[in-house]
CSV table of C-alpha atoms and ligand atoms in Angstrom, one decimal:
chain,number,residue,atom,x,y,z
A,1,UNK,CA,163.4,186.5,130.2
A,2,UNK,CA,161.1,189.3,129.2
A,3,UNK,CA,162.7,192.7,129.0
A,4,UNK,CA,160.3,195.7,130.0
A,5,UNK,CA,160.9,198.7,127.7
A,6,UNK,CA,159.4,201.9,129.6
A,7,UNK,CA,158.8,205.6,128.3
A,8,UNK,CA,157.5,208.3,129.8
A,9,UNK,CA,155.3,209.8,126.5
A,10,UNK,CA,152.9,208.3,124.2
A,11,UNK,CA,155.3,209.7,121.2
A,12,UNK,CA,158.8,208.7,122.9
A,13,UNK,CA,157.0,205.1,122.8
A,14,UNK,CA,154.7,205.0,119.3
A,15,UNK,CA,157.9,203.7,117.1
A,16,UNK,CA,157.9,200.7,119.1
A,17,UNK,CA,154.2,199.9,119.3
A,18,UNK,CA,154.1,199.9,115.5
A,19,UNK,CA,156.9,197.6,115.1
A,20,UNK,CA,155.7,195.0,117.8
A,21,UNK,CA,154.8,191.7,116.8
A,22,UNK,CA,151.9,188.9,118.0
A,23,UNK,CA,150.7,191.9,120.5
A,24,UNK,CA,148.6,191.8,122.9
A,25,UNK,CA,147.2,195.0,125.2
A,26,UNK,CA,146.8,194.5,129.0
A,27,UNK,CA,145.4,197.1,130.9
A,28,UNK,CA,146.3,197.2,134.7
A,29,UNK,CA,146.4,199.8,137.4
A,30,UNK,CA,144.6,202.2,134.6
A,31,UNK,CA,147.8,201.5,132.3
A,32,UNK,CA,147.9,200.3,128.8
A,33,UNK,CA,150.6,197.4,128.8
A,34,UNK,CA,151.7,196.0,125.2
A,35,UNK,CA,152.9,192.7,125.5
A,36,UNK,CA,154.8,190.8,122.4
A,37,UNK,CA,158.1,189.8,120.7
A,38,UNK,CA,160.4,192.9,119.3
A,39,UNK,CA,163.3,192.4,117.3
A,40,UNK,CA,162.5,188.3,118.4
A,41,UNK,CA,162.9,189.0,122.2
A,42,UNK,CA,159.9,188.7,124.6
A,43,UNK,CA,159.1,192.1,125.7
A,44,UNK,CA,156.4,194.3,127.4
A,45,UNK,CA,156.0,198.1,126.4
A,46,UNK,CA,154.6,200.3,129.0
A,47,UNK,CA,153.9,204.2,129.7
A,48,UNK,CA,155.5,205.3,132.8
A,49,UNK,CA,153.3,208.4,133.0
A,50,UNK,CA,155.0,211.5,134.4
A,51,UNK,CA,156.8,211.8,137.9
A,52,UNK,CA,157.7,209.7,140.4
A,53,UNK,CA,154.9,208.0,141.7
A,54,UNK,CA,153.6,207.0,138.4
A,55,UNK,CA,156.9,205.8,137.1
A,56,UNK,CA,156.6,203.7,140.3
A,57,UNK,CA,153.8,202.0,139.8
A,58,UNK,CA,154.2,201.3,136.4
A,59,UNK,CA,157.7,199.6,137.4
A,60,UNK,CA,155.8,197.9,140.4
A,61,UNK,CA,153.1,196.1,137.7
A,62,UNK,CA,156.0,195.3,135.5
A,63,UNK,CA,157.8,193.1,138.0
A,64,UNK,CA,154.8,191.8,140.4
A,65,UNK,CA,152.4,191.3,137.2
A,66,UNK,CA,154.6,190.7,134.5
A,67,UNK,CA,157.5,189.4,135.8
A,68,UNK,CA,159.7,191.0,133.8
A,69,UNK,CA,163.3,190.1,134.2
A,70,UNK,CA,165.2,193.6,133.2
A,71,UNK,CA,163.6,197.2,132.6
A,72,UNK,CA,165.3,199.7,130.1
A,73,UNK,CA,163.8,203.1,130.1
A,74,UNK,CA,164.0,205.2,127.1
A,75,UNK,CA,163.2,208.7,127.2
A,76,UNK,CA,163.8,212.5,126.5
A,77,UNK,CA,165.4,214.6,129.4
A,78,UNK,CA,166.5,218.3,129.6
A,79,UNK,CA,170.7,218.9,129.3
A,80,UNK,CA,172.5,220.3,132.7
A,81,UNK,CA,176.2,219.2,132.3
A,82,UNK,CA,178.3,221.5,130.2
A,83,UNK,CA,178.4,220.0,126.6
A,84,UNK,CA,175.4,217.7,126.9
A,85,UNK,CA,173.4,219.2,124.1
A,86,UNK,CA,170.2,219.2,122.6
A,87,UNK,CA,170.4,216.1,120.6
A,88,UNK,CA,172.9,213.8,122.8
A,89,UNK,CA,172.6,211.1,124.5
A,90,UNK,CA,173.2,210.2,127.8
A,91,UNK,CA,173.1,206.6,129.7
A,92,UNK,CA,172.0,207.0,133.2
A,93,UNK,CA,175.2,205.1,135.7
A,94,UNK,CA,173.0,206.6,138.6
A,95,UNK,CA,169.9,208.2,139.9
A,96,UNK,CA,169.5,211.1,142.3
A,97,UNK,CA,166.1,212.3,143.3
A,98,UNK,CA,167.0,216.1,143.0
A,99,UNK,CA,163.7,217.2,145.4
A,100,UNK,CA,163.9,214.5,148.0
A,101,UNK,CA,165.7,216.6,150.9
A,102,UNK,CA,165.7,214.8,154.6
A,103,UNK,CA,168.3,217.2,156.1
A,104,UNK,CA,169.9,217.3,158.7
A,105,UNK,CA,168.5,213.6,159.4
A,106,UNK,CA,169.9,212.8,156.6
A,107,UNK,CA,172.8,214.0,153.9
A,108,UNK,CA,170.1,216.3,151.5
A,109,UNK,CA,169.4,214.1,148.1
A,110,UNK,CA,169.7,211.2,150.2
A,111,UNK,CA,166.8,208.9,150.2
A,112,UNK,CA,166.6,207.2,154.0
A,113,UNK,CA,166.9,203.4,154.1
A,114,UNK,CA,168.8,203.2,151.0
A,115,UNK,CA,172.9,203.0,150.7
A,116,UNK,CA,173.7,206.4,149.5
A,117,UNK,CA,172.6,209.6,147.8
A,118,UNK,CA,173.0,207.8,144.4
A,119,UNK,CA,170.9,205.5,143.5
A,120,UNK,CA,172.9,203.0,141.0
A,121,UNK,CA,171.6,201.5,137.7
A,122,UNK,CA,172.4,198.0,137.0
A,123,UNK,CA,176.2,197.9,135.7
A,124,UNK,CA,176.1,194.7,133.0
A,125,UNK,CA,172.7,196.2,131.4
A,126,UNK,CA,173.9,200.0,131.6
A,127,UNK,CA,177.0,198.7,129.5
A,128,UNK,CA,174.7,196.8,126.8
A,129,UNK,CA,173.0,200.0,126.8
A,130,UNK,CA,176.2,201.9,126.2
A,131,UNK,CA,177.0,199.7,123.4
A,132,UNK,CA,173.8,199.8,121.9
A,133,UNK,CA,173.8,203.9,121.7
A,134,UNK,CA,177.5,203.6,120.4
A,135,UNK,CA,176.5,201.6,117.4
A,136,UNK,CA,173.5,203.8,116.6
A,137,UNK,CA,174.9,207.1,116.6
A,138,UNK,CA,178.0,205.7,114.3
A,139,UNK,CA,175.9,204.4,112.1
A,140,UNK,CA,173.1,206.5,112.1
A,141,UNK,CA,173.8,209.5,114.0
A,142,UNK,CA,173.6,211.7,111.2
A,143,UNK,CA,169.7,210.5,110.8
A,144,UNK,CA,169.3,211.4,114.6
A,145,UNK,CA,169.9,215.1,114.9
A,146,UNK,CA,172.8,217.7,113.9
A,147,UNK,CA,173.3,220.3,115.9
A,148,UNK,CA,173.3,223.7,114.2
A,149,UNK,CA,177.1,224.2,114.3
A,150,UNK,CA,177.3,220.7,112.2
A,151,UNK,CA,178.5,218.5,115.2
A,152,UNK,CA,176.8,215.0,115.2
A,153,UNK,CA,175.4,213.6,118.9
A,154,UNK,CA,177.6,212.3,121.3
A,155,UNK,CA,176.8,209.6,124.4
A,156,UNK,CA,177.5,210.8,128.0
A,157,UNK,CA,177.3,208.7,130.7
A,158,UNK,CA,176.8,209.2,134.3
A,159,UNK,CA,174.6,210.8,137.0
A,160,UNK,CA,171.1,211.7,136.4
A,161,UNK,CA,168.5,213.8,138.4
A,162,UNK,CA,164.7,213.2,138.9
A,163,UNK,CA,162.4,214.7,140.5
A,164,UNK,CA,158.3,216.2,140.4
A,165,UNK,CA,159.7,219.2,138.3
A,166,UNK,CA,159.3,220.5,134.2
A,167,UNK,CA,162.5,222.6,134.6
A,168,UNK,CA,162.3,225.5,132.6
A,169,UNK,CA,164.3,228.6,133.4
A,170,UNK,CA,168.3,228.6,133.1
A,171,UNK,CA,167.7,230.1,137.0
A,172,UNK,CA,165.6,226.9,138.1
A,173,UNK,CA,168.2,224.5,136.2
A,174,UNK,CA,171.1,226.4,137.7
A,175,UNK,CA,169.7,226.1,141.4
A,176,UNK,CA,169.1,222.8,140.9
A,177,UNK,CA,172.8,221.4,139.5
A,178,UNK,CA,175.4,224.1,141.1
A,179,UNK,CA,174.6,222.1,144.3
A,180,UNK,CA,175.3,219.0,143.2
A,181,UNK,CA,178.3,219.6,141.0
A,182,UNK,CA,179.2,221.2,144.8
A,183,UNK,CA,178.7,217.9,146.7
A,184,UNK,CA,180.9,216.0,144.3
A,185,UNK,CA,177.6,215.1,142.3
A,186,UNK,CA,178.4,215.5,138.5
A,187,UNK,CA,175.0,215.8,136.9
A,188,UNK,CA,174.4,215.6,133.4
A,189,UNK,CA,170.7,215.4,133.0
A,190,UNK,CA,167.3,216.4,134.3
A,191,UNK,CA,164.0,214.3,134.0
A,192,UNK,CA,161.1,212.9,136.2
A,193,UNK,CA,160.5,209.1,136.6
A,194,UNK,CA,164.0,207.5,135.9
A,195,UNK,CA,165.1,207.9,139.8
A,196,UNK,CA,162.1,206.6,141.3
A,197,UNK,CA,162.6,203.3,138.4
A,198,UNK,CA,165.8,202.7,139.7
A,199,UNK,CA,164.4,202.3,143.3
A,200,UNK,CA,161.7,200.4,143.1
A,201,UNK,CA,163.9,197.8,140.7
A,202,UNK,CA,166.7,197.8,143.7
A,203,UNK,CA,164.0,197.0,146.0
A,204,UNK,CA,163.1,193.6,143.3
A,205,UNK,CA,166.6,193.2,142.8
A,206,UNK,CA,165.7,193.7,139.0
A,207,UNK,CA,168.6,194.8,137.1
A,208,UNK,CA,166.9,198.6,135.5
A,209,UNK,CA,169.3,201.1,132.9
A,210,UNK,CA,167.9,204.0,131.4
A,211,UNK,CA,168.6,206.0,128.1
A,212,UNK,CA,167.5,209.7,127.8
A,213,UNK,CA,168.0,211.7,124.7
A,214,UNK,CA,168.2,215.4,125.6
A,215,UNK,CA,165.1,217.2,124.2
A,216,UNK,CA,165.9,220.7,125.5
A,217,UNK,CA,168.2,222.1,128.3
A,218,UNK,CA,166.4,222.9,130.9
A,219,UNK,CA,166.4,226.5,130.3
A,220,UNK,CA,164.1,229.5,129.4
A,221,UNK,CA,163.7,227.9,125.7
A,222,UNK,CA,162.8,224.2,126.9
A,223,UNK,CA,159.2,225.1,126.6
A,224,UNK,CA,160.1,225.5,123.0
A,225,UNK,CA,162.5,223.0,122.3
A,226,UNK,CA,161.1,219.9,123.8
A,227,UNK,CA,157.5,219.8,122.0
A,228,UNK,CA,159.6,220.0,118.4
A,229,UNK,CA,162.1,217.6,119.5
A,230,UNK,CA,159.0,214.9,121.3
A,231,UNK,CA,157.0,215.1,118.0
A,232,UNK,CA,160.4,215.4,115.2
A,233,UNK,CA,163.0,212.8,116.9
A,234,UNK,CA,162.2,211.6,120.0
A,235,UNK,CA,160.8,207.9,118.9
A,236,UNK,CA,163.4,208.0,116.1
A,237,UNK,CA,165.6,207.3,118.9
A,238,UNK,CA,164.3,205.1,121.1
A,239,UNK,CA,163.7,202.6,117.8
A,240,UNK,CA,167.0,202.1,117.3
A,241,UNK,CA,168.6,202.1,120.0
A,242,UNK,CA,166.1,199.7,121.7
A,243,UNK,CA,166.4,197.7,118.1
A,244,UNK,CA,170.2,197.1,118.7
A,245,UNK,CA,170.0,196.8,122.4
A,246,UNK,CA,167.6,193.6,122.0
A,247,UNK,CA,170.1,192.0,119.9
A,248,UNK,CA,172.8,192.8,122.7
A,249,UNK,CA,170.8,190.8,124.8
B,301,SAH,N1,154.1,220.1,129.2
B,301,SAH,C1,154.7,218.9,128.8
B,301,SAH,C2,155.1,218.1,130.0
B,301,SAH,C3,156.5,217.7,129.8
B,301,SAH,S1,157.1,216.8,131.1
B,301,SAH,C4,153.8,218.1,127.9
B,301,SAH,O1,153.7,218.4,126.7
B,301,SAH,O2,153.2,217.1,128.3
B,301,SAH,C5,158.6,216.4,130.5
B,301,SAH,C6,158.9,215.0,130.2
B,301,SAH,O3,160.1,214.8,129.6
B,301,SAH,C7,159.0,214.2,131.5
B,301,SAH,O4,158.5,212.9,131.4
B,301,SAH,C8,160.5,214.3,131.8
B,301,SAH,O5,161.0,213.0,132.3
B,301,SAH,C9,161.2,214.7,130.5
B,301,SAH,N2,161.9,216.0,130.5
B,301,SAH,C10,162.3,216.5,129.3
B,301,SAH,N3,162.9,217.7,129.6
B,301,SAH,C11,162.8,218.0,130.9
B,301,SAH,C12,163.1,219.1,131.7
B,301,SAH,N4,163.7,220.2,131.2
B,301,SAH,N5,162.8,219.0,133.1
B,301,SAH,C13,162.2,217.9,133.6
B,301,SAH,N6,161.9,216.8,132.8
B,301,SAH,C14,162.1,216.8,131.5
């Protein structure tokens, strides 16, 4: 029962390379694959590459080549909700593909020949997931990151949007959630591979969850925020919480 552990970033992933034992590097599809036991579980570490149709292949080579029976993705992702903060953490419950617009076919968001506009994670691996963040951030969320008022990170859970899109200005970022909060779509986050994951694994029938630590907000000072927080924190995260999630499993 190998576990795929996916990142989007060379340094959201480098914590985990390091700490991998009896590895051994594939390449496939011009991907670097790191295959090996973490925290004593079977596991294969792979870059996702940025967007949607490299997070898709990646996922694709995980479950035709590797057979990999779960994917996790761990990650950074820009804030939208109101109080998801730099810092925070949020545990995807569902995708939407935030560019992906087939109207009036189709209700807009809504990718054709799947159920609904939301594209769901799987429920029993999502919860693990939950549990896993819960544990880190009481007992080490003071490590993680403090917010500048003094208030420790907190887990969110819920919708998350994807699509081919950096999203820099508070305008962009507005234009892209007001929308969707409209349509009854609560979104809390903003990234670029986790949607197009969670469809390929529903086509497999692999059960996929995703973790995104929120490296900026999406707003005219996420071109500053998210190189400090990707090189200062980023991998701090993913270590931990994929550390205690393994031993969920
Ligand atoms: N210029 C950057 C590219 C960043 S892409 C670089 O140094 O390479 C941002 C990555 O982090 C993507 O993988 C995406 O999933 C996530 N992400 C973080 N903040 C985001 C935001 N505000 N909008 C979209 N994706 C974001």
């Amino acid at each position: 029962m190998t576990t795929a552990i996916l990142s989007a970033l060379p340094e959201e992933q480098s914590g985990l390379v390091g700490s991998l034992e009896q590895a051994r590097r594939v390449t496939h599809a011009g991907r670097a694959f790191w295959q090996g036991v973490l925290h004593g579980k079977p596991v294969v570490l792979a870059l996702s590459g940025m967007g949607k149709v490299a997070a898709a292949t990646t996922a694709t080579v995980l479950v035709e080549r590797f057979g990999v029976a779960r994917i996790v993705f761990t990650g950074v992702a820009g804030g939208l909700g109101d109080g998801v903060r730099v810092g925070d953490v949020v545990v995807a419950l569902d995708y939407v593909q935030h560019d992906m617009d087939v109207s009036p076919l189709f209700q807009r968001w809504h990718v054709p020949g799947y159920a609904g506009v939301r594209l769901p994670c799987d429920a029993g691996l999502s919860a693990h997931l939950s549990g896993a963040v819960s544990a880190c951030l009481q007992s080490a969320g003071g490590q993680f990151y403090v917010n500048s008022d003094g208030r420790p990170p907190q887990l969110h859970r819920g919708l998350v949007a994807s699509g081919d899109q950096f999203v820099t200005s508070a305008q962009v970022s507005r234009a892209l959630r007001d929308p969707l909060v409209a349509a009854g779509h609560d979104v809390l986050a903003v990234e670029m591979e986790g949607a197009a994951v969670a469809q390929v694994c529903l086509d497999y029938g692999v059960p996929f969850a995703a973790v995104r630590t929120i490296s900026d907000r999406a707003d005219d000072d996420a071109h500053v925020d998210f190189p400090v927080f990707i090189q200062t924190v980023a991998s701090r995260y993913a270590d931990h919480i994929v550390r205690h999630l393994l031993e969920l499993l």
